[in-house]
Short mmCIF file of C-alpha atoms and ligand atoms in Angstrom, two decimals:
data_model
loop_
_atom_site.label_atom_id
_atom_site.label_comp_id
_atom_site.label_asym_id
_atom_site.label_seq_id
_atom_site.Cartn_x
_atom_site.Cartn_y
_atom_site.Cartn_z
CA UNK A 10 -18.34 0.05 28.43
CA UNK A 11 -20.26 1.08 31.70
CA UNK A 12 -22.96 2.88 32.24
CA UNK A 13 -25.44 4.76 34.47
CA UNK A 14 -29.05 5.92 33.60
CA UNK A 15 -28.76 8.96 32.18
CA UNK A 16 -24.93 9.69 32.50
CA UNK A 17 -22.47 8.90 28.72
CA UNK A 18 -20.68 5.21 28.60
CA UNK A 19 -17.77 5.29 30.27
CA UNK A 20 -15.15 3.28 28.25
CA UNK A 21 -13.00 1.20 30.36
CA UNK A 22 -9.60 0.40 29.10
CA UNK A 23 -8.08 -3.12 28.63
CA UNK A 24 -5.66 -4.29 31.41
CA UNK A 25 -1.99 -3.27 30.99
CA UNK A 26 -2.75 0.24 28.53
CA UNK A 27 -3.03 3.43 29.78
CA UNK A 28 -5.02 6.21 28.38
CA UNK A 29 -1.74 8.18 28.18
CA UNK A 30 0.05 5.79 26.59
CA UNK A 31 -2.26 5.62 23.64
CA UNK A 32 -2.72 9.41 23.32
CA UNK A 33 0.86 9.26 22.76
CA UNK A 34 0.66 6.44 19.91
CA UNK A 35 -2.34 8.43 18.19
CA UNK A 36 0.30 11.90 18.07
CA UNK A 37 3.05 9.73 16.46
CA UNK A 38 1.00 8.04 13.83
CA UNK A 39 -1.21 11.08 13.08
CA UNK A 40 2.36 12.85 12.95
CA UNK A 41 3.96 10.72 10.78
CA UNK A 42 1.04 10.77 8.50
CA UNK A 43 0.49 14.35 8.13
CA UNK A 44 4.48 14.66 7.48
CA UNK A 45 4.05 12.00 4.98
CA UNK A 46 1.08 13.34 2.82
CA UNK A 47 2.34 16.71 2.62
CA UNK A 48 6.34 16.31 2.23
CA UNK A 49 5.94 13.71 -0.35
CA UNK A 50 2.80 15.17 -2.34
CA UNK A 51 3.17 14.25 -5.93
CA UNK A 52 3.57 17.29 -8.00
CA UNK A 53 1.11 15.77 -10.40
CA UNK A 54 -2.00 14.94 -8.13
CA UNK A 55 -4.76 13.29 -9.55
CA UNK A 56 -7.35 11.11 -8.93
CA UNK A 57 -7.28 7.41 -8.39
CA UNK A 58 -10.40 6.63 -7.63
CA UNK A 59 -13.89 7.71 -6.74
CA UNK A 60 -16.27 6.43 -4.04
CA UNK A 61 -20.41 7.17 -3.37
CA UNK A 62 -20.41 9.30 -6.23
CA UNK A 63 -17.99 11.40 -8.97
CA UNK A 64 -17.25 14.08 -6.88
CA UNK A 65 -16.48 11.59 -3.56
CA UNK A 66 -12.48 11.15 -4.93
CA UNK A 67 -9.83 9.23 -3.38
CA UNK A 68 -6.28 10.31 -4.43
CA UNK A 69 -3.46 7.32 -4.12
CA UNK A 70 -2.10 9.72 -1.44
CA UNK A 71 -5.11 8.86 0.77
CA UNK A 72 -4.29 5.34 0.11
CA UNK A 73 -0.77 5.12 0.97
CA UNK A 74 -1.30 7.63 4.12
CA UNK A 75 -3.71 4.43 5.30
CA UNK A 76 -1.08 2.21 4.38
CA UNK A 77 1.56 4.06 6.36
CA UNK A 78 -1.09 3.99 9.23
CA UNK A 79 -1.91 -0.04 9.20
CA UNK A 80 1.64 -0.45 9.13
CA UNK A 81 2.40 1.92 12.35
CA UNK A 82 -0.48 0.41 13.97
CA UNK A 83 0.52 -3.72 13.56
CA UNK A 84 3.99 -3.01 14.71
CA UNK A 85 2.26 -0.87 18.01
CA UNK A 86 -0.55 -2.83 18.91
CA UNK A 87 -0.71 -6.24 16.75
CA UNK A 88 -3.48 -7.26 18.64
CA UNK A 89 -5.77 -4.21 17.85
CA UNK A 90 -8.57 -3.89 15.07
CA UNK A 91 -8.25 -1.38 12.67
CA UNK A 92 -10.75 0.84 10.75
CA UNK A 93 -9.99 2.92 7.73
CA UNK A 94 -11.73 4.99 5.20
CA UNK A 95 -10.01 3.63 2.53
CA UNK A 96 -11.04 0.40 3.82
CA UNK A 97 -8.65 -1.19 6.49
CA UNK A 98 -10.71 -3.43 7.81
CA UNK A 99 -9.35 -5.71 10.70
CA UNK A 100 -11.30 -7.18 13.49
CA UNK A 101 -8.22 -7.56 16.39
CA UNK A 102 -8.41 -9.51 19.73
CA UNK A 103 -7.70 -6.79 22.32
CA UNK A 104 -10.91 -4.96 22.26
CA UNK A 105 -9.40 -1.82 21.00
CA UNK A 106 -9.77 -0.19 17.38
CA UNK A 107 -7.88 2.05 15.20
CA UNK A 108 -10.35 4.51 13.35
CA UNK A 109 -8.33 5.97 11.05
CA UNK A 110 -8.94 8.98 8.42
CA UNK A 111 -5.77 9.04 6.24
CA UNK A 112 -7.14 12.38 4.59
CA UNK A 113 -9.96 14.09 5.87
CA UNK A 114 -10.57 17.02 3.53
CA UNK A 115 -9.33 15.11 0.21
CA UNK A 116 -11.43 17.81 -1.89
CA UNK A 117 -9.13 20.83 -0.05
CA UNK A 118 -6.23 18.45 -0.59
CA UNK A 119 -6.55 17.83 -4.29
CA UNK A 120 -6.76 21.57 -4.78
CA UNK A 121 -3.90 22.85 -2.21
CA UNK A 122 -6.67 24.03 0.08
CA UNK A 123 -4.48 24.27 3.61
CA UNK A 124 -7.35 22.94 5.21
CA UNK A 125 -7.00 19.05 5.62
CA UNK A 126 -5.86 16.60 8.34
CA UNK A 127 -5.13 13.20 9.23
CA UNK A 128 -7.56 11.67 12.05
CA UNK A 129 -6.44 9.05 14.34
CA UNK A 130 -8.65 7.83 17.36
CA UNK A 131 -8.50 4.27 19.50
CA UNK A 132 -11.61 3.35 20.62
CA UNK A 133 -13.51 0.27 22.84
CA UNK A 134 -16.76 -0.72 21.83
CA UNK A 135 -17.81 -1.73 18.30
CA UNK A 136 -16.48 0.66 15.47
CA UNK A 137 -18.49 -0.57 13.22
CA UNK A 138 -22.28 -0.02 15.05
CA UNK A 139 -23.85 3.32 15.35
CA UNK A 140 -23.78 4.19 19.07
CA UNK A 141 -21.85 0.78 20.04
CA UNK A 142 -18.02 2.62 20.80
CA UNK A 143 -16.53 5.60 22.41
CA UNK A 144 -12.93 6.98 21.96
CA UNK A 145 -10.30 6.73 24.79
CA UNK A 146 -7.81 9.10 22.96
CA UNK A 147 -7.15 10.72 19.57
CA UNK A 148 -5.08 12.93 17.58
CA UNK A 149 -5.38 15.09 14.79
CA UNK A 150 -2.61 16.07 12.86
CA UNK A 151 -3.05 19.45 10.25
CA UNK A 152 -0.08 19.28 8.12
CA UNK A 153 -0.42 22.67 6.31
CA UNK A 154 0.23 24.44 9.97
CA UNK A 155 2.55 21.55 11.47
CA UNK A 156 0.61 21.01 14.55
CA UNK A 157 -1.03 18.39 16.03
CA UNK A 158 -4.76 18.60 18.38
CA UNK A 159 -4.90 15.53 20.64
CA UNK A 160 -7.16 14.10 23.82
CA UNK A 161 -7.00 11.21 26.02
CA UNK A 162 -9.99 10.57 27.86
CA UNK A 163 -8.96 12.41 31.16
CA UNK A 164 -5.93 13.83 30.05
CA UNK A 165 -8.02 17.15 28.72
CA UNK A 166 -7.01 18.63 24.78
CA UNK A 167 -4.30 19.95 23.56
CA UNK A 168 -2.75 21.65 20.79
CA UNK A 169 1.15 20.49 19.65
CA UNK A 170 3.62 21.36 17.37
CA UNK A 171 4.39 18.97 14.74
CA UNK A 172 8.42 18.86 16.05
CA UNK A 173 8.04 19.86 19.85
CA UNK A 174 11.78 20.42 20.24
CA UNK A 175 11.19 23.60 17.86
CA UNK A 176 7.36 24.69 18.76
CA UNK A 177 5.91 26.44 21.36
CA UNK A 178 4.30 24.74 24.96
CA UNK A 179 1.55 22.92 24.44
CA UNK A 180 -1.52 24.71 24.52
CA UNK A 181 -4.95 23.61 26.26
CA UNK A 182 -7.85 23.87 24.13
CA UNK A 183 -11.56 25.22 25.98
CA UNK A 184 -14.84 25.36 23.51
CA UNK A 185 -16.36 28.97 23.13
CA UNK A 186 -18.95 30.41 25.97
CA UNK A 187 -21.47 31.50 23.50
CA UNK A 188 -24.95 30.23 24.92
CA UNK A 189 -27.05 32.15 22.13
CA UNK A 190 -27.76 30.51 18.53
CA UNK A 191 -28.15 33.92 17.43
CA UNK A 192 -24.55 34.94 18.09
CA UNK A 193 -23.57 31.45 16.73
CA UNK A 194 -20.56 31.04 14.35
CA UNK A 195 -21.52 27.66 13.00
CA UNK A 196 -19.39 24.95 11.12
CA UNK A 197 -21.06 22.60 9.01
CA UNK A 198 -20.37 20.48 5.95
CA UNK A 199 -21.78 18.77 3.26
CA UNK A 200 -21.93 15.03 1.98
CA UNK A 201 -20.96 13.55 -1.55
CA UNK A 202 -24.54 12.16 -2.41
CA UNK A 203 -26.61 14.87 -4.36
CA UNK A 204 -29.67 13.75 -2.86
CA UNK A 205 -28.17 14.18 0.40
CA UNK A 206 -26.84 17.54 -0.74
CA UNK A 207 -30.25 18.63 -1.28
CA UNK A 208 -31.83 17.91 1.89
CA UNK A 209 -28.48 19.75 3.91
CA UNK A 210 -29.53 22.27 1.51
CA UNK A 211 -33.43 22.69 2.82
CA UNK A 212 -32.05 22.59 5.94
CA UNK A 213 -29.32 25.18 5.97
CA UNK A 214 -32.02 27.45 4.51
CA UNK A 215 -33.70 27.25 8.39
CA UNK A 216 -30.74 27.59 10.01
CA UNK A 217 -28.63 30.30 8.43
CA UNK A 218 -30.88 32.99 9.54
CA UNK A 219 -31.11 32.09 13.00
CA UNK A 220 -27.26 32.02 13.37
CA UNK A 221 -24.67 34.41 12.98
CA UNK A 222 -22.92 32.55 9.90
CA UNK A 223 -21.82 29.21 9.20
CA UNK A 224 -18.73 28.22 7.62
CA UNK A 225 -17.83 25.45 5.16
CA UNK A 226 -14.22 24.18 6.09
CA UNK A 227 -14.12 20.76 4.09
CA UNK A 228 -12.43 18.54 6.91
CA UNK A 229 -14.76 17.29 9.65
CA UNK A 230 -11.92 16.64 11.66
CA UNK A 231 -11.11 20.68 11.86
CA UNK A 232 -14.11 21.53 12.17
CA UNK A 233 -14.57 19.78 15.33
CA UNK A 234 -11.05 21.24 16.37
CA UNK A 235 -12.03 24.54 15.64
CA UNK A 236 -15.20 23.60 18.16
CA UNK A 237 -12.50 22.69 20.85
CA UNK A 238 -10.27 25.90 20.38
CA UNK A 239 -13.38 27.74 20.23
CA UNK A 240 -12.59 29.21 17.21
CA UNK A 241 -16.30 28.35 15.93
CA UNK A 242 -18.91 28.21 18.30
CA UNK A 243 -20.90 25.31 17.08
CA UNK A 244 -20.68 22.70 14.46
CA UNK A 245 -23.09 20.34 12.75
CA UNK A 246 -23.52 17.61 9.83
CA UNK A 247 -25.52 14.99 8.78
CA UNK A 248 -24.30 11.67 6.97
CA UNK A 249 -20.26 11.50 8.98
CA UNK A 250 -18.56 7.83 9.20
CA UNK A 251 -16.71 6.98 12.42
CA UNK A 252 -13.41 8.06 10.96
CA UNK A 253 -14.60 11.49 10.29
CA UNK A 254 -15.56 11.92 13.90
CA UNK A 255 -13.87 9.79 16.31
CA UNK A 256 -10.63 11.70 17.05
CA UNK A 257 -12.08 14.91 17.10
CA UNK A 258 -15.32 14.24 19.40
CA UNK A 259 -12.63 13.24 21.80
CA UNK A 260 -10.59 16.85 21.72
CA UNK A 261 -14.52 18.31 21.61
CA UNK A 262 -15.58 16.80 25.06
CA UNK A 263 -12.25 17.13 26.74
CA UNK A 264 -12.09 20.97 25.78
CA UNK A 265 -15.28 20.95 27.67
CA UNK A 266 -17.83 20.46 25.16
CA UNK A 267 -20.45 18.00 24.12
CA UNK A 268 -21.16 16.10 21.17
CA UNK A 269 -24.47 14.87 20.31
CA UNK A 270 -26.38 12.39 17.93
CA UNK A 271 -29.99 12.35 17.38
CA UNK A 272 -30.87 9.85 20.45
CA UNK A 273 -31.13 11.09 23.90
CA UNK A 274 -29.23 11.42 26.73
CA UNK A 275 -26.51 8.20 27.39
CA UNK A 276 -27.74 6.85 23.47
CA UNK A 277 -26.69 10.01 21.79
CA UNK A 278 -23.71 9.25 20.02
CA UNK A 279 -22.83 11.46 17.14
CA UNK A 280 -22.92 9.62 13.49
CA UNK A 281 -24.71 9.06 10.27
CA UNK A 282 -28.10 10.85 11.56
CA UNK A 283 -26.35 13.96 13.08
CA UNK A 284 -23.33 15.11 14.60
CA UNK A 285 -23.44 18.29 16.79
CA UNK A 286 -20.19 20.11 18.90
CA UNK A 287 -20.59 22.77 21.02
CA UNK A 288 -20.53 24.10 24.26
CA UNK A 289 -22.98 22.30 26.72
CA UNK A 290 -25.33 25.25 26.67
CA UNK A 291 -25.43 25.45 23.08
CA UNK A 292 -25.07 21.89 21.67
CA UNK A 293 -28.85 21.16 22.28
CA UNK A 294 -29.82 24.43 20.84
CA UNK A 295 -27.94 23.39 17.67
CA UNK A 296 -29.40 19.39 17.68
CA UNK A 297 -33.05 21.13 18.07
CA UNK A 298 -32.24 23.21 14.83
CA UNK A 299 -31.02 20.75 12.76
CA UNK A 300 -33.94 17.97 13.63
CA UNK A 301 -36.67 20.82 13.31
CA UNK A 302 -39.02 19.71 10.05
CA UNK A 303 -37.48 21.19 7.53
CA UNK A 304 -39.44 24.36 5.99
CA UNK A 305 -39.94 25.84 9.73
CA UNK A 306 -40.69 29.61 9.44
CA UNK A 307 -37.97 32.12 10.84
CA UNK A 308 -39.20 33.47 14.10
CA UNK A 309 -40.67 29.69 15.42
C1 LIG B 26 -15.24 14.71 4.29
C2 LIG B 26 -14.88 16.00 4.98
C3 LIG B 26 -15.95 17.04 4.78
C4 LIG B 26 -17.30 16.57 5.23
C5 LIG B 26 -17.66 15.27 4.54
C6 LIG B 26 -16.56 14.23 4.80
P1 LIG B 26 -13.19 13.20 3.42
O1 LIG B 26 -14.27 13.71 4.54
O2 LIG B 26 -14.69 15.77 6.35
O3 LIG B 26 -15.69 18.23 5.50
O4 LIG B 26 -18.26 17.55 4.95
O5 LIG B 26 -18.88 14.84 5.11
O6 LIG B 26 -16.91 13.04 4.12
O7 LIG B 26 -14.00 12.54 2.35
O8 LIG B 26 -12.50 14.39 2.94
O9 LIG B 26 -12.32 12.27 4.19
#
């Protein structure tokens, strides 16, 4: 990556790929995931494992929709690492990575909540360090409305159908204009750890009177989305992986919004410590809420 003081990394691509050319890659396999998990849902879901604690579940859909995606990826790109949440884990010579989220919203999924997606980004940089990659173009897929959101760094964000021969144009996504935390519709979301739970709890007890409302969508991935269309204003979480993140903080910034961390300026990539979407006027009014002390009087 390159970089001047004060200005975001700039990723630069591998000779002989084009931005375009992966964009394209991320719709297919996001596609043929999101087709995938919802055309061949078991009638009898359950759950085959759980993760950082009882209520963070992994359904054996999640873990053959990462399956499907490995598989996609190796015959693609053989030389590219891969990243998973259900723990794909290859390192790959070409200085690209795959961050994939085979189901992002498996809570909504498990209970036929139409509100889940498949996340697929490519990336330069290290995937696995806090601040150490960037995305060069991402897709995500939302099977329950057939459509596909996807960015290439560049190429700006759009909005697909699932089949294009039978949808509409594509559409261009821009983020919302709202400047004013008071008139903020704001997304957030919440992690699996209770402890965690409680402290996004103290916090959300600060911030819900200062904005309009928030909303709880249960798939990271759509809420940044709905950031890009604009249809929130603002989102923010604590405690995200790179898979939750990396496809949609692409659509975010090419929609014409910013995504922050908890650093500042060029070192504030989103992640663990905070992620924040918005508009550019509003983004830092969001980080400042969210990294207040917690117990800060309305009115401050
Ligand atoms: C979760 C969802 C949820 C967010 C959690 C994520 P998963 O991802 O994106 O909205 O609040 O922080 O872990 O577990 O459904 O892939």
């Amino acid at each position: 990556m390159t970089s001047t003081p004060g200005q975001p990394e700039l990723p630069r691509l591998p000779d002989g790929v084009t931005v375009e050319e992966l964009e394209g890659l991320c719709v297919r396999f996001a596609t043929e995931a999101a087709r995938f998990i919802r055309d061949e849902r078991p009638d009898r879901m359950g759950v085959a494992a759980t993760k950082s604690s009882e209520t963070d579940v992994v359904t054996v859909m999640d873990q053959r929709s990462e399956e499907l995606l490995h598989r996609l990826i190796q015959q693609a790109r053989p030389d590219d690492g891969i990243l998973g949440e259900e723990g794909a884990d290859v390192s790959g010579t070409s200085g690209l990575t795959w961050v994939v989220d085979p189901i992002d919203g498996t809570v909504n999924y498990l209970y036929e909540v139409p509100a889940y997606a498949v996340s697929v980004a490519v990336v330069v940089g290290d995937a696995r360090s806090q601040g150490g990659w960037a995305p060069v173009a991402g897709a995500v897929a939302d099977p329950s409305l057939r459509l596909v959101h996807h960015a290439g760094r560049g190429t700006g964000a759009w909005t697909s159908p699932e089949e294009p021969a039978d949808g509409p144009a594509p559409a261009r996504l821009a983020v919302s204009a709202e400047d004013r935390l008071a008139r903020t519709l704001l997304a957030t979301g919440f992690g699996y750890d209770p402890q965690v739970r409680a402290r996004q709890a103290e916090v959300l007890l600060r911030v819900l009177p200062r904005v309009r409302d928030i909303r709880r969508i249960g798939s990271a991935a759509l809420d940044l989305v709905r950031v890009a269309q604009g249809s929130v204003d603002a989102y923010a979480e604590t405690g995200l992986n790179a898979w939750d993140l990396a496809a949609g903080w692409l659509v975010v910034e090419e929609a014409g919004g910013v995504v922050l961390g908890v650093g500042e300026g060029a070192r504030s990539a989103p992640g663990k410590a905070l992620t924040v979407a918005a508009g550019p006027a509003l983004a830092p009014q969001v980080r400042a809420l969210f990294m207040a002390p917690v117990a800060a009087p309305v009115g401050d």
